[in-house]
């Protein structure tokens, strides 16, 4: 088989990767931990094909031809060709790559993580590579190494200067904590953000808080949250998730000039979650933010209906929200908040449309391969198909 197609998941970190000890090898300054999201709702899909007839390497991303010379892409291809088990001169054949995401880039989900994980998984199969593939995904984008497996995943920073021990490993599979749910809240925001690679470089150069985070907070927190995941202790899991998101964003503000990723709506979501947890006298929901204004909430299935009811009340959708597919992913039955709860919350209702939409999903498995030729994104000649 000279053609392989697969899909790979998005992941959302609960202990954040923020800082590189080696820029070109993409080696992090601390361990990070994430949950892999179900590919049924969100995924990148990639077809890779090699042929002696191809004149040059090519890549198409979301329907557009992109520059194959992109250094991160070249890193992946180099790593793959080095480890290839293909016989004869097949290793020198040119490659065509076609990839697309099933979610809008506007969702602000680290699409590069799913994209590079998918590329690594597809290439590894095509070049018959055995063993760990997180290193290959990492050479494209750091967080991508956590998307090559399902469930809860820890990326160990490693200590080797060549990065041979900077690998992702599964903590537990998705089936370990089947009640865990994820709500991605897409916040209306047109503002251009500092790309995470630039932001983390600037933080490493200027933030003292980042040094504290690397030396003290993360090593301790990563072990504690791993234990909470193993023990399915939601309260500890949620508290550490929120604290780590807050510390990452505090580090971004401590960076000079500061990187501001969260906006007023993001901060209102934080406020609402804390008020809700206080009102129900428990920790039912956790928020986390990456390098953007969108919130990701972690919560248990039994609490989704009530939490979405509260979100609908305080962040009402636009009137034509039905047409805009306001609620995406798994079906949600929101329950209206009681008067008593609203009194306890005592918060201001936002004008409609501050949240663009929400995606409801759960923890899922790693990359999946397709065997049916109809699933390929490249035709027999290696040209992209399935595009308008
Ligand atoms: C805030 O993996 O996008 O999402 O390695 O430069 O490609 P590069 O960075 P990237 O950074 C992700 C940062 C984050 C936190 C996280 O996912 O751990």
Short mmCIF file of C-alpha atoms and ligand atoms in Angstrom, two decimals:
data_model
loop_
_atom_site.label_atom_id
_atom_site.label_comp_id
_atom_site.label_asym_id
_atom_site.label_seq_id
_atom_site.Cartn_x
_atom_site.Cartn_y
_atom_site.Cartn_z
CA UNK A 1 0.00 0.00 0.00
CA UNK A 2 1.53 3.34 -1.03
CA UNK A 3 -1.36 5.39 0.31
CA UNK A 4 -2.58 5.77 3.89
CA UNK A 5 -5.45 7.81 5.35
CA UNK A 6 -6.11 8.47 9.00
CA UNK A 7 -7.80 10.85 11.42
CA UNK A 8 -6.27 12.22 14.63
CA UNK A 9 -7.74 14.03 17.63
CA UNK A 10 -7.44 17.47 19.19
CA UNK A 11 -6.11 17.59 22.77
CA UNK A 12 -6.64 20.20 25.48
CA UNK A 13 -3.97 20.56 28.14
CA UNK A 14 -4.84 20.70 31.82
CA UNK A 15 -1.19 21.25 32.74
CA UNK A 16 0.12 23.61 30.08
CA UNK A 17 3.21 23.46 27.90
CA UNK A 18 4.57 27.01 27.83
CA UNK A 19 8.27 27.38 27.07
CA UNK A 20 10.91 25.56 25.01
CA UNK A 21 14.36 24.57 26.19
CA UNK A 22 15.31 23.93 22.55
CA UNK A 23 13.53 25.89 19.83
CA UNK A 24 14.50 23.85 16.79
CA UNK A 25 13.98 20.41 18.33
CA UNK A 26 10.80 21.61 20.11
CA UNK A 27 11.82 20.45 23.57
CA UNK A 28 9.72 21.85 26.43
CA UNK A 29 10.78 23.41 29.72
CA UNK A 30 8.20 21.36 31.67
CA UNK A 31 5.99 18.27 31.50
CA UNK A 32 2.40 18.82 30.35
CA UNK A 33 -0.80 16.77 30.63
CA UNK A 34 -3.88 16.75 28.41
CA UNK A 35 -7.06 14.94 27.55
CA UNK A 36 -7.56 13.69 24.02
CA UNK A 37 -10.94 14.72 22.57
CA UNK A 38 -13.19 12.29 20.74
CA UNK A 39 -12.51 12.20 16.98
CA UNK A 40 -16.27 11.72 16.36
CA UNK A 41 -16.69 15.44 17.04
CA UNK A 42 -13.31 16.98 16.19
CA UNK A 43 -10.46 15.66 14.07
CA UNK A 44 -7.87 16.29 11.42
CA UNK A 45 -7.88 13.90 8.46
CA UNK A 46 -4.79 13.24 6.36
CA UNK A 47 -3.92 11.14 3.31
CA UNK A 48 -0.28 10.51 2.43
CA UNK A 49 0.83 8.84 -0.81
CA UNK A 50 4.22 8.04 -2.31
CA UNK A 51 4.86 7.19 -5.95
CA UNK A 52 7.82 6.95 -8.28
CA UNK A 53 5.76 9.02 -10.73
CA UNK A 54 5.53 12.08 -8.47
CA UNK A 55 7.84 14.88 -9.55
CA UNK A 56 8.02 16.68 -6.20
CA UNK A 57 6.75 16.64 -2.61
CA UNK A 58 3.43 18.55 -2.27
CA UNK A 59 1.00 19.40 0.52
CA UNK A 60 -2.62 20.61 0.46
CA UNK A 61 -4.15 21.93 3.69
CA UNK A 62 -7.87 22.59 4.02
CA UNK A 63 -8.21 22.82 0.24
CA UNK A 64 -5.18 25.02 -0.48
CA UNK A 65 -1.71 24.09 -1.65
CA UNK A 66 0.82 25.11 1.01
CA UNK A 67 4.58 25.52 1.06
CA UNK A 68 6.20 22.10 1.50
CA UNK A 69 9.40 23.88 2.61
CA UNK A 70 7.76 24.86 5.92
CA UNK A 71 10.60 24.01 8.37
CA UNK A 72 8.32 22.14 10.81
CA UNK A 73 6.94 19.98 8.03
CA UNK A 74 10.46 19.33 6.82
CA UNK A 75 11.43 18.28 10.37
CA UNK A 76 8.69 15.63 10.31
CA UNK A 77 9.62 14.35 6.85
CA UNK A 78 13.31 14.17 7.77
CA UNK A 79 12.54 12.26 10.98
CA UNK A 80 10.31 9.84 9.04
CA UNK A 81 12.75 9.17 6.21
CA UNK A 82 15.48 8.56 8.80
CA UNK A 83 13.41 5.85 10.53
CA UNK A 84 11.78 4.43 7.40
CA UNK A 85 11.62 0.65 6.97
CA UNK A 86 10.77 0.82 3.27
CA UNK A 87 12.94 -1.25 1.01
CA UNK A 88 14.93 -0.24 -2.05
CA UNK A 89 14.62 3.25 -3.41
CA UNK A 90 11.00 3.73 -2.23
CA UNK A 91 12.36 5.96 0.49
CA UNK A 92 13.39 8.46 -2.20
CA UNK A 93 9.99 8.54 -3.88
CA UNK A 94 8.22 11.88 -3.65
CA UNK A 95 5.24 12.31 -1.35
CA UNK A 96 1.83 13.96 -1.71
CA UNK A 97 0.05 15.01 1.50
CA UNK A 98 -3.53 16.19 1.76
CA UNK A 99 -5.07 17.21 5.09
CA UNK A 100 -8.20 18.89 6.37
CA UNK A 101 -9.89 19.59 9.70
CA UNK A 102 -13.56 18.88 10.35
CA UNK A 103 -13.77 21.97 12.58
CA UNK A 104 -13.43 25.65 11.68
CA UNK A 105 -10.05 27.27 12.30
CA UNK A 106 -12.06 30.00 14.03
CA UNK A 107 -12.76 27.51 16.82
CA UNK A 108 -9.28 28.43 18.01
CA UNK A 109 -8.56 24.82 18.85
CA UNK A 110 -4.90 24.02 18.36
CA UNK A 111 -5.48 22.63 14.88
CA UNK A 112 -1.73 22.13 14.45
CA UNK A 113 -1.80 19.53 17.24
CA UNK A 114 -4.37 17.34 15.48
CA UNK A 115 -2.76 18.09 12.09
CA UNK A 116 0.79 17.09 12.99
CA UNK A 117 -0.38 14.08 15.04
CA UNK A 118 -2.34 12.91 12.00
CA UNK A 119 0.61 13.47 9.70
CA UNK A 120 2.92 11.54 12.03
CA UNK A 121 0.44 8.65 12.35
CA UNK A 122 -0.14 8.45 8.58
CA UNK A 123 3.55 8.71 7.68
CA UNK A 124 4.59 6.16 10.31
CA UNK A 125 2.20 3.61 8.79
CA UNK A 126 3.24 4.40 5.22
CA UNK A 127 6.97 4.11 6.03
CA UNK A 128 6.35 1.05 8.27
CA UNK A 129 7.84 2.65 11.35
CA UNK A 130 7.44 0.76 14.61
CA UNK A 131 7.45 2.14 18.15
CA UNK A 132 6.91 5.64 19.50
CA UNK A 133 5.59 8.22 17.04
CA UNK A 134 5.09 11.05 19.50
CA UNK A 135 8.63 12.27 18.72
CA UNK A 136 7.68 12.63 15.05
CA UNK A 137 4.52 14.58 15.90
CA UNK A 138 6.51 16.73 18.35
CA UNK A 139 8.93 17.74 15.61
CA UNK A 140 5.96 19.44 13.88
CA UNK A 141 4.32 21.07 16.90
CA UNK A 142 4.99 20.42 20.58
CA UNK A 143 1.43 19.84 21.71
CA UNK A 144 0.88 17.45 18.75
CA UNK A 145 2.84 14.71 20.53
CA UNK A 146 -0.02 14.39 23.05
CA UNK A 147 -2.55 13.73 20.24
CA UNK A 148 -0.98 10.46 19.06
CA UNK A 149 -2.77 8.57 21.81
CA UNK A 150 -6.13 8.60 23.50
CA UNK A 151 -7.36 9.18 27.05
CA UNK A 152 -5.23 11.29 29.37
CA UNK A 153 -1.67 11.81 28.18
CA UNK A 154 1.52 13.16 29.75
CA UNK A 155 4.31 14.66 27.68
CA UNK A 156 7.54 14.15 29.61
CA UNK A 157 9.90 17.05 28.98
CA UNK A 158 12.91 14.70 29.00
CA UNK A 159 16.50 15.70 29.74
CA UNK A 160 18.46 14.47 26.74
CA UNK A 161 19.74 17.39 24.67
CA UNK A 162 18.69 15.62 21.45
CA UNK A 163 15.19 15.05 22.81
CA UNK A 164 15.18 11.25 22.61
CA UNK A 165 13.39 11.07 25.98
CA UNK A 166 10.93 13.91 25.32
CA UNK A 167 7.98 11.60 24.69
CA UNK A 168 4.24 11.46 25.30
CA UNK A 169 2.84 8.52 27.26
CA UNK A 170 -0.71 7.56 28.07
CA UNK A 171 -1.71 7.93 31.73
CA UNK A 172 -5.05 6.13 31.32
CA UNK A 173 -7.22 5.27 28.28
CA UNK A 174 -10.49 7.11 27.58
CA UNK A 175 -12.46 4.18 29.04
CA UNK A 176 -10.93 4.82 32.49
CA UNK A 177 -13.08 7.90 33.17
CA UNK A 178 -16.08 7.52 30.84
CA UNK A 179 -18.14 10.22 32.64
CA UNK A 180 -15.68 13.00 31.76
CA UNK A 181 -17.09 15.58 29.33
CA UNK A 182 -15.69 18.63 27.56
CA UNK A 183 -17.47 21.80 26.45
CA UNK A 184 -15.56 24.12 24.14
CA UNK A 185 -16.98 27.65 24.32
CA UNK A 186 -16.08 29.62 21.22
CA UNK A 187 -15.88 33.29 22.18
CA UNK A 188 -16.53 36.06 19.66
CA UNK A 189 -13.18 37.67 19.14
CA UNK A 190 -11.57 39.18 16.08
CA UNK A 191 -8.38 40.21 17.81
CA UNK A 192 -5.10 38.93 16.37
CA UNK A 193 -3.16 37.01 19.01
CA UNK A 194 0.59 36.51 19.42
CA UNK A 195 1.25 32.98 18.06
CA UNK A 196 2.02 30.59 20.91
CA UNK A 197 5.56 29.84 19.62
CA UNK A 198 6.41 33.59 19.76
CA UNK A 199 4.58 34.09 23.07
CA UNK A 200 6.39 31.25 24.85
CA UNK A 201 9.78 32.42 23.53
CA UNK A 202 9.10 35.91 24.86
CA UNK A 203 7.97 34.48 28.22
CA UNK A 204 11.15 32.44 28.55
CA UNK A 205 13.24 35.55 27.86
CA UNK A 206 11.42 37.91 30.21
CA UNK A 207 9.14 36.24 32.77
CA UNK A 208 10.43 35.39 36.23
CA UNK A 209 7.11 33.77 36.98
CA UNK A 210 7.78 31.27 34.19
CA UNK A 211 11.00 30.23 35.98
CA UNK A 212 9.02 29.66 39.17
CA UNK A 213 6.45 27.69 37.20
CA UNK A 214 9.09 25.47 35.59
CA UNK A 215 11.07 24.86 38.79
CA UNK A 216 8.33 24.56 41.38
CA UNK A 217 4.68 24.65 40.36
CA UNK A 218 4.49 22.29 37.40
CA UNK A 219 6.61 19.39 38.72
CA UNK A 220 4.42 19.16 41.81
CA UNK A 221 1.12 19.89 40.07
CA UNK A 222 1.70 17.41 37.22
CA UNK A 223 2.16 14.54 39.68
CA UNK A 224 -0.88 15.58 41.73
CA UNK A 225 -3.20 15.86 38.74
CA UNK A 226 -1.95 12.54 37.36
CA UNK A 227 -2.92 10.94 40.65
CA UNK A 228 -6.31 12.70 40.58
CA UNK A 229 -6.90 11.31 37.07
CA UNK A 230 -5.96 7.78 38.15
CA UNK A 231 -8.21 8.06 41.22
CA UNK A 232 -10.99 9.85 39.26
CA UNK A 233 -10.96 12.62 41.84
CA UNK A 234 -12.84 15.35 39.94
CA UNK A 235 -12.50 18.06 42.58
CA UNK A 236 -8.69 17.91 42.67
CA UNK A 237 -8.52 17.49 38.90
CA UNK A 238 -10.70 20.55 38.36
CA UNK A 239 -8.93 22.79 40.88
CA UNK A 240 -5.48 22.00 39.48
CA UNK A 241 -6.72 22.50 35.91
CA UNK A 242 -8.03 25.99 36.71
CA UNK A 243 -4.96 26.95 38.71
CA UNK A 244 -2.66 25.87 35.92
CA UNK A 245 -4.57 27.81 33.28
CA UNK A 246 -4.49 30.87 35.55
CA UNK A 247 -0.76 30.51 36.10
CA UNK A 248 -0.06 30.16 32.39
CA UNK A 249 -2.01 33.35 31.67
CA UNK A 250 -0.40 35.13 34.62
CA UNK A 251 2.96 34.17 33.07
CA UNK A 252 1.78 35.62 29.77
CA UNK A 253 0.97 38.90 31.55
CA UNK A 254 4.33 38.78 33.36
CA UNK A 255 5.96 38.54 29.92
CA UNK A 256 7.36 41.82 28.58
CA UNK A 257 5.70 43.11 26.46
CA UNK A 258 2.75 41.10 27.81
CA UNK A 259 0.82 38.53 25.77
CA UNK A 260 -2.89 38.97 26.43
CA UNK A 261 -4.93 36.00 25.27
CA UNK A 262 -8.05 36.13 27.43
CA UNK A 263 -10.60 38.90 26.89
CA UNK A 264 -13.53 40.29 28.93
CA UNK A 265 -15.78 37.40 27.91
CA UNK A 266 -13.11 34.86 28.90
CA UNK A 267 -12.86 36.55 32.30
CA UNK A 268 -16.66 36.55 32.68
CA UNK A 269 -16.66 32.80 32.02
CA UNK A 270 -14.03 32.34 34.76
CA UNK A 271 -16.18 34.40 37.10
CA UNK A 272 -19.33 32.44 36.24
CA UNK A 273 -17.63 29.08 36.81
CA UNK A 274 -16.32 30.11 40.23
CA UNK A 275 -19.72 31.57 41.19
CA UNK A 276 -21.45 28.38 40.03
CA UNK A 277 -19.08 26.13 41.98
CA UNK A 278 -19.61 28.33 45.07
CA UNK A 279 -23.39 28.34 44.65
CA UNK A 280 -23.60 24.54 44.47
CA UNK A 281 -21.02 24.26 47.23
CA UNK A 282 -18.85 21.85 45.25
CA UNK A 283 -16.40 21.90 42.35
CA UNK A 284 -18.50 20.77 39.40
CA UNK A 285 -16.78 22.52 36.48
CA UNK A 286 -13.25 23.54 35.54
CA UNK A 287 -12.18 26.04 32.86
CA UNK A 288 -8.95 26.17 30.93
CA UNK A 289 -7.69 28.61 28.26
CA UNK A 290 -4.97 28.15 25.63
CA UNK A 291 -3.36 30.93 23.60
CA UNK A 292 -6.72 32.53 22.78
CA UNK A 293 -9.98 33.74 24.29
CA UNK A 294 -11.98 30.48 23.98
CA UNK A 295 -12.75 28.51 27.11
CA UNK A 296 -12.67 24.75 27.44
CA UNK A 297 -14.72 23.38 30.30
CA UNK A 298 -14.14 20.00 31.92
CA UNK A 299 -17.13 18.54 33.78
CA UNK A 300 -18.89 15.24 34.45
CA UNK A 301 -21.76 14.05 32.28
CA UNK A 302 -24.31 14.31 35.11
CA UNK A 303 -23.68 18.07 35.44
CA UNK A 304 -23.75 19.04 31.75
CA UNK A 305 -27.47 19.78 31.52
CA UNK A 306 -27.44 22.18 34.50
CA UNK A 307 -24.20 23.91 33.48
CA UNK A 308 -25.35 24.48 29.89
CA UNK A 309 -28.65 25.84 31.28
CA UNK A 310 -26.67 28.40 33.30
CA UNK A 311 -24.48 29.27 30.29
CA UNK A 312 -27.59 29.73 28.10
CA UNK A 313 -29.05 32.05 30.72
CA UNK A 314 -26.01 34.30 31.24
CA UNK A 315 -24.61 34.09 27.68
CA UNK A 316 -27.77 33.83 25.56
CA UNK A 317 -27.23 32.86 21.92
CA UNK A 318 -28.32 35.12 19.06
CA UNK A 319 -31.93 34.70 17.96
CA UNK A 320 -30.99 32.89 14.73
CA UNK A 321 -28.64 30.59 16.68
CA UNK A 322 -30.47 27.48 15.44
CA UNK A 323 -29.35 28.29 11.89
CA UNK A 324 -25.83 28.99 13.02
CA UNK A 325 -25.62 25.58 14.70
CA UNK A 326 -25.05 27.09 18.11
CA UNK A 327 -24.81 23.74 19.87
CA UNK A 328 -22.49 21.33 18.09
CA UNK A 329 -21.17 17.87 18.83
CA UNK A 330 -22.99 15.50 21.16
CA UNK A 331 -26.67 16.31 21.82
CA UNK A 332 -27.33 18.51 24.89
CA UNK A 333 -30.56 18.87 26.90
CA UNK A 334 -30.06 22.08 28.84
CA UNK A 335 -32.14 22.47 32.01
CA UNK A 336 -33.32 25.92 33.09
CA UNK A 337 -31.61 27.22 36.22
CA UNK A 338 -33.82 27.56 39.30
CA UNK A 339 -34.68 30.99 40.75
CA UNK A 340 -32.81 30.03 43.88
CA UNK A 341 -29.63 29.30 41.90
CA UNK A 342 -29.93 32.54 39.91
CA UNK A 343 -30.24 34.49 43.15
CA UNK A 344 -27.15 32.82 44.53
CA UNK A 345 -25.22 33.51 41.36
CA UNK A 346 -26.25 37.18 41.34
CA UNK A 347 -24.49 37.92 38.05
CA UNK A 348 -25.14 40.19 35.10
CA UNK A 349 -26.75 38.66 32.01
CA UNK A 350 -24.69 39.28 28.85
CA UNK A 351 -26.19 40.56 25.62
CA UNK A 352 -26.93 37.77 23.08
CA UNK A 353 -24.14 36.46 20.85
CA UNK A 354 -21.08 36.84 23.10
CA UNK A 355 -20.48 33.15 22.63
CA UNK A 356 -20.37 32.15 18.94
CA UNK A 357 -21.12 28.51 19.57
CA UNK A 358 -20.27 25.58 21.80
CA UNK A 359 -18.95 22.10 21.01
CA UNK A 360 -19.90 19.29 23.37
CA UNK A 361 -17.59 16.27 23.34
CA UNK A 362 -15.90 13.67 25.51
CA UNK A 363 -12.50 12.08 26.02
CA UNK A 364 -11.64 9.78 23.13
CA UNK A 365 -9.08 7.49 21.53
CA UNK A 366 -5.98 8.21 19.46
CA UNK A 367 -5.60 8.21 15.66
CA UNK A 368 -7.67 5.82 13.52
CA UNK A 369 -6.82 4.42 10.10
CA UNK A 370 -9.17 3.93 7.15
CA UNK A 371 -9.09 0.91 4.88
CA UNK A 372 -11.81 1.94 2.43
CA UNK A 373 -10.26 3.66 -0.65
CA UNK A 374 -13.29 6.00 -0.75
CA UNK A 375 -11.97 7.68 2.38
CA UNK A 376 -8.75 8.90 0.76
CA UNK A 377 -8.30 12.64 0.18
CA UNK A 378 -6.05 11.95 -2.85
CA UNK A 379 -7.10 10.22 -6.09
CA UNK A 380 -5.15 7.48 -7.89
CA UNK A 381 -2.89 10.09 -9.48
CA UNK A 382 -2.20 11.78 -6.14
CA UNK A 383 -4.40 14.83 -6.74
CA UNK A 384 -6.66 16.20 -3.97
CA UNK A 385 -10.30 15.12 -4.09
CA UNK A 386 -13.41 15.91 -2.06
CA UNK A 387 -12.91 19.62 -2.52
CA UNK A 388 -15.49 21.85 -4.15
C1 LIG B 1 -1.15 27.08 25.15
O1 LIG B 1 2.12 23.19 20.57
O2 LIG B 1 1.06 25.22 19.51
O3 LIG B 1 -1.86 25.28 23.79
O4 LIG B 1 5.36 23.69 19.87
O5 LIG B 1 5.47 26.03 19.05
O6 LIG B 1 3.93 24.39 17.95
P1 LIG B 1 4.61 24.82 19.25
O7 LIG B 1 3.46 25.28 20.25
P2 LIG B 1 2.02 24.66 20.48
O8 LIG B 1 1.73 25.29 21.93
C2 LIG B 1 0.58 24.97 22.64
C3 LIG B 1 0.50 25.80 23.86
C4 LIG B 1 -0.80 25.71 24.63
C5 LIG B 1 -0.66 24.79 25.83
C6 LIG B 1 -0.67 23.31 25.58
O9 LIG B 1 -1.32 22.83 24.63
O10 LIG B 1 -0.04 22.60 26.39
#
